[in-house]
JSON list of C-alpha atoms in Angstrom, two decimals:
[
{"chain": "A", "resi": 1192, "resn": "UNK", "atom": "CA", "xyz": [38.29, 69.48, 61.61]},
{"chain": "A", "resi": 1193, "resn": "UNK", "atom": "CA", "xyz": [39.84, 71.90, 63.19]},
{"chain": "A", "resi": 1194, "resn": "UNK", "atom": "CA", "xyz": [43.30, 70.87, 64.85]},
{"chain": "A", "resi": 1195, "resn": "UNK", "atom": "CA", "xyz": [45.59, 73.73, 63.87]},
{"chain": "A", "resi": 1196, "resn": "UNK", "atom": "CA", "xyz": [46.04, 77.53, 65.38]},
{"chain": "A", "resi": 1197, "resn": "UNK", "atom": "CA", "xyz": [45.42, 80.55, 63.65]},
{"chain": "A", "resi": 1198, "resn": "UNK", "atom": "CA", "xyz": [48.17, 81.53, 63.29]},
{"chain": "A", "resi": 1199, "resn": "UNK", "atom": "CA", "xyz": [49.69, 78.29, 61.07]},
{"chain": "A", "resi": 1200, "resn": "UNK", "atom": "CA", "xyz": [47.37, 78.99, 58.58]},
{"chain": "A", "resi": 1201, "resn": "UNK", "atom": "CA", "xyz": [47.95, 82.95, 58.01]},
{"chain": "A", "resi": 1202, "resn": "UNK", "atom": "CA", "xyz": [51.61, 82.39, 58.56]},
{"chain": "A", "resi": 1203, "resn": "UNK", "atom": "CA", "xyz": [51.91, 81.80, 54.37]},
{"chain": "A", "resi": 1204, "resn": "UNK", "atom": "CA", "xyz": [51.17, 84.92, 51.72]},
{"chain": "A", "resi": 1205, "resn": "UNK", "atom": "CA", "xyz": [49.33, 82.24, 49.40]},
{"chain": "A", "resi": 1206, "resn": "UNK", "atom": "CA", "xyz": [47.04, 81.42, 52.01]},
{"chain": "A", "resi": 1207, "resn": "UNK", "atom": "CA", "xyz": [45.98, 84.79, 53.30]},
{"chain": "A", "resi": 1208, "resn": "UNK", "atom": "CA", "xyz": [45.50, 85.65, 49.01]},
{"chain": "A", "resi": 1209, "resn": "UNK", "atom": "CA", "xyz": [43.34, 82.23, 49.04]},
{"chain": "A", "resi": 1210, "resn": "UNK", "atom": "CA", "xyz": [41.22, 83.79, 52.62]},
{"chain": "A", "resi": 1211, "resn": "UNK", "atom": "CA", "xyz": [41.25, 88.39, 50.70]},
{"chain": "A", "resi": 1212, "resn": "UNK", "atom": "CA", "xyz": [39.76, 85.98, 47.51]},
{"chain": "A", "resi": 1213, "resn": "UNK", "atom": "CA", "xyz": [36.88, 84.37, 49.00]},
{"chain": "A", "resi": 1214, "resn": "UNK", "atom": "CA", "xyz": [36.81, 87.35, 51.22]},
{"chain": "A", "resi": 1215, "resn": "UNK", "atom": "CA", "xyz": [36.49, 89.54, 48.01]},
{"chain": "A", "resi": 1216, "resn": "UNK", "atom": "CA", "xyz": [35.09, 86.67, 45.84]},
{"chain": "A", "resi": 1217, "resn": "UNK", "atom": "CA", "xyz": [32.46, 84.73, 47.72]},
{"chain": "A", "resi": 1218, "resn": "UNK", "atom": "CA", "xyz": [32.31, 80.92, 47.83]},
{"chain": "A", "resi": 1219, "resn": "UNK", "atom": "CA", "xyz": [34.58, 79.00, 44.91]},
{"chain": "A", "resi": 1220, "resn": "UNK", "atom": "CA", "xyz": [35.84, 75.61, 44.40]},
{"chain": "A", "resi": 1221, "resn": "UNK", "atom": "CA", "xyz": [39.85, 74.75, 44.37]},
{"chain": "A", "resi": 1222, "resn": "UNK", "atom": "CA", "xyz": [39.59, 74.48, 40.58]},
{"chain": "A", "resi": 1223, "resn": "UNK", "atom": "CA", "xyz": [38.54, 78.39, 40.59]},
{"chain": "A", "resi": 1224, "resn": "UNK", "atom": "CA", "xyz": [40.47, 79.46, 43.15]},
{"chain": "A", "resi": 1225, "resn": "UNK", "atom": "CA", "xyz": [44.02, 77.97, 41.28]},
{"chain": "A", "resi": 1226, "resn": "UNK", "atom": "CA", "xyz": [42.87, 79.94, 38.00]},
{"chain": "A", "resi": 1227, "resn": "UNK", "atom": "CA", "xyz": [43.52, 83.09, 40.19]},
{"chain": "A", "resi": 1228, "resn": "UNK", "atom": "CA", "xyz": [47.44, 81.73, 40.64]},
{"chain": "A", "resi": 1229, "resn": "UNK", "atom": "CA", "xyz": [49.40, 81.17, 37.70]},
{"chain": "A", "resi": 1230, "resn": "UNK", "atom": "CA", "xyz": [52.98, 80.32, 39.64]},
{"chain": "A", "resi": 1231, "resn": "UNK", "atom": "CA", "xyz": [51.19, 77.65, 42.03]},
{"chain": "A", "resi": 1232, "resn": "UNK", "atom": "CA", "xyz": [50.29, 74.64, 40.70]},
{"chain": "A", "resi": 1233, "resn": "UNK", "atom": "CA", "xyz": [45.69, 73.16, 41.48]},
{"chain": "A", "resi": 1234, "resn": "UNK", "atom": "CA", "xyz": [47.58, 70.05, 44.07]},
{"chain": "A", "resi": 1235, "resn": "UNK", "atom": "CA", "xyz": [50.01, 73.04, 45.68]},
{"chain": "A", "resi": 1236, "resn": "UNK", "atom": "CA", "xyz": [46.28, 74.93, 46.87]},
{"chain": "A", "resi": 1237, "resn": "UNK", "atom": "CA", "xyz": [44.56, 71.67, 47.27]},
{"chain": "A", "resi": 1238, "resn": "UNK", "atom": "CA", "xyz": [47.35, 71.57, 49.98]},
{"chain": "A", "resi": 1239, "resn": "UNK", "atom": "CA", "xyz": [47.12, 75.44, 51.20]},
{"chain": "A", "resi": 1240, "resn": "UNK", "atom": "CA", "xyz": [42.75, 74.93, 51.34]},
{"chain": "A", "resi": 1241, "resn": "UNK", "atom": "CA", "xyz": [43.49, 71.38, 53.00]},
{"chain": "A", "resi": 1242, "resn": "UNK", "atom": "CA", "xyz": [45.84, 73.74, 56.45]},
{"chain": "A", "resi": 1243, "resn": "UNK", "atom": "CA", "xyz": [43.21, 76.26, 56.19]},
{"chain": "A", "resi": 1244, "resn": "UNK", "atom": "CA", "xyz": [39.82, 73.99, 56.99]},
{"chain": "A", "resi": 1245, "resn": "UNK", "atom": "CA", "xyz": [42.86, 72.42, 59.82]},
{"chain": "A", "resi": 1246, "resn": "UNK", "atom": "CA", "xyz": [42.72, 75.79, 61.07]},
{"chain": "A", "resi": 1247, "resn": "UNK", "atom": "CA", "xyz": [40.13, 77.11, 60.45]},
{"chain": "A", "resi": 1248, "resn": "UNK", "atom": "CA", "xyz": [40.39, 79.47, 58.17]},
{"chain": "A", "resi": 1249, "resn": "UNK", "atom": "CA", "xyz": [38.36, 77.93, 55.84]},
{"chain": "A", "resi": 1250, "resn": "UNK", "atom": "CA", "xyz": [34.95, 76.14, 54.96]},
{"chain": "A", "resi": 1251, "resn": "UNK", "atom": "CA", "xyz": [34.21, 73.30, 52.10]},
{"chain": "A", "resi": 1252, "resn": "UNK", "atom": "CA", "xyz": [31.23, 72.72, 50.92]},
{"chain": "A", "resi": 1253, "resn": "UNK", "atom": "CA", "xyz": [30.62, 69.34, 48.63]},
{"chain": "A", "resi": 1254, "resn": "UNK", "atom": "CA", "xyz": [28.35, 70.02, 45.26]},
{"chain": "A", "resi": 1255, "resn": "UNK", "atom": "CA", "xyz": [28.97, 67.24, 43.20]},
{"chain": "A", "resi": 1256, "resn": "UNK", "atom": "CA", "xyz": [32.62, 65.89, 42.80]},
{"chain": "A", "resi": 1257, "resn": "UNK", "atom": "CA", "xyz": [33.82, 69.13, 44.30]},
{"chain": "A", "resi": 1258, "resn": "UNK", "atom": "CA", "xyz": [34.48, 71.52, 47.12]},
{"chain": "A", "resi": 1259, "resn": "UNK", "atom": "CA", "xyz": [33.52, 75.12, 47.63]},
{"chain": "A", "resi": 1260, "resn": "UNK", "atom": "CA", "xyz": [35.22, 76.96, 49.49]},
{"chain": "A", "resi": 1261, "resn": "UNK", "atom": "CA", "xyz": [33.90, 79.58, 51.50]},
{"chain": "A", "resi": 1262, "resn": "UNK", "atom": "CA", "xyz": [35.84, 81.54, 54.24]},
{"chain": "A", "resi": 1263, "resn": "UNK", "atom": "CA", "xyz": [34.75, 81.85, 57.36]},
{"chain": "A", "resi": 1264, "resn": "UNK", "atom": "CA", "xyz": [36.84, 84.57, 59.25]},
{"chain": "A", "resi": 1265, "resn": "UNK", "atom": "CA", "xyz": [35.56, 84.02, 62.96]},
{"chain": "A", "resi": 1266, "resn": "UNK", "atom": "CA", "xyz": [39.15, 82.58, 64.19]},
{"chain": "A", "resi": 1267, "resn": "UNK", "atom": "CA", "xyz": [40.61, 85.51, 63.14]},
{"chain": "A", "resi": 1268, "resn": "UNK", "atom": "CA", "xyz": [38.16, 87.71, 64.69]},
{"chain": "A", "resi": 1269, "resn": "UNK", "atom": "CA", "xyz": [38.59, 85.49, 68.08]},
{"chain": "A", "resi": 1270, "resn": "UNK", "atom": "CA", "xyz": [42.59, 85.83, 67.58]},
{"chain": "A", "resi": 1271, "resn": "UNK", "atom": "CA", "xyz": [41.95, 89.46, 67.35]},
{"chain": "A", "resi": 1272, "resn": "UNK", "atom": "CA", "xyz": [39.98, 89.99, 69.77]},
{"chain": "A", "resi": 1273, "resn": "UNK", "atom": "CA", "xyz": [42.06, 88.20, 72.22]},
{"chain": "A", "resi": 1274, "resn": "UNK", "atom": "CA", "xyz": [45.79, 87.52, 72.54]},
{"chain": "A", "resi": 1275, "resn": "UNK", "atom": "CA", "xyz": [45.96, 90.16, 69.37]},
{"chain": "A", "resi": 1276, "resn": "UNK", "atom": "CA", "xyz": [44.48, 93.18, 71.27]},
{"chain": "A", "resi": 1277, "resn": "UNK", "atom": "CA", "xyz": [46.53, 92.85, 74.30]},
{"chain": "A", "resi": 1278, "resn": "UNK", "atom": "CA", "xyz": [48.94, 94.52, 72.02]},
{"chain": "A", "resi": 1279, "resn": "UNK", "atom": "CA", "xyz": [46.61, 97.27, 70.67]},
{"chain": "A", "resi": 1280, "resn": "UNK", "atom": "CA", "xyz": [46.20, 98.49, 73.87]},
{"chain": "A", "resi": 1281, "resn": "UNK", "atom": "CA", "xyz": [49.55, 98.93, 74.52]},
{"chain": "A", "resi": 1282, "resn": "UNK", "atom": "CA", "xyz": [49.58, 101.23, 71.54]},
{"chain": "A", "resi": 1283, "resn": "UNK", "atom": "CA", "xyz": [46.87, 103.26, 72.55]},
{"chain": "A", "resi": 1284, "resn": "UNK", "atom": "CA", "xyz": [48.02, 103.80, 75.61]},
{"chain": "A", "resi": 1285, "resn": "UNK", "atom": "CA", "xyz": [51.03, 105.26, 73.51]},
{"chain": "A", "resi": 1286, "resn": "UNK", "atom": "CA", "xyz": [49.79, 107.10, 71.63]},
{"chain": "A", "resi": 1287, "resn": "UNK", "atom": "CA", "xyz": [47.38, 108.58, 74.21]},
{"chain": "A", "resi": 1288, "resn": "UNK", "atom": "CA", "xyz": [50.86, 109.27, 76.67]},
{"chain": "A", "resi": 1289, "resn": "UNK", "atom": "CA", "xyz": [52.39, 111.32, 72.40]},
{"chain": "A", "resi": 1290, "resn": "UNK", "atom": "CA", "xyz": [49.61, 112.66, 72.15]},
{"chain": "A", "resi": 1291, "resn": "UNK", "atom": "CA", "xyz": [49.66, 114.31, 76.53]},
{"chain": "A", "resi": 1292, "resn": "UNK", "atom": "CA", "xyz": [53.22, 115.98, 75.60]},
{"chain": "A", "resi": 1293, "resn": "UNK", "atom": "CA", "xyz": [52.52, 116.99, 71.81]},
{"chain": "A", "resi": 1294, "resn": "UNK", "atom": "CA", "xyz": [49.21, 119.54, 73.98]},
{"chain": "A", "resi": 1295, "resn": "UNK", "atom": "CA", "xyz": [51.78, 120.94, 76.06]}
]
């Protein structure tokens, strides 16, 4: 169910925290994720998880009556190696020019 751009998922700080949590802790259910966020309600976490699923950043696997959410970093890696890579090469060229000036 991937119908949103990866940058939509990455735009929100709470969603980025959820991704960091799943990267560090591994698969968790919505309750396990929500328990780590004092200021965000469980329905709020569920909405964030829906957006992350629609962006392809998390996968949900049914476990009885609940879903187990796991990080799928592939869209982030594609963004890094695709559109974002253009900015990295420009930065690298600037650093090389600075190095040449400094070494003179």
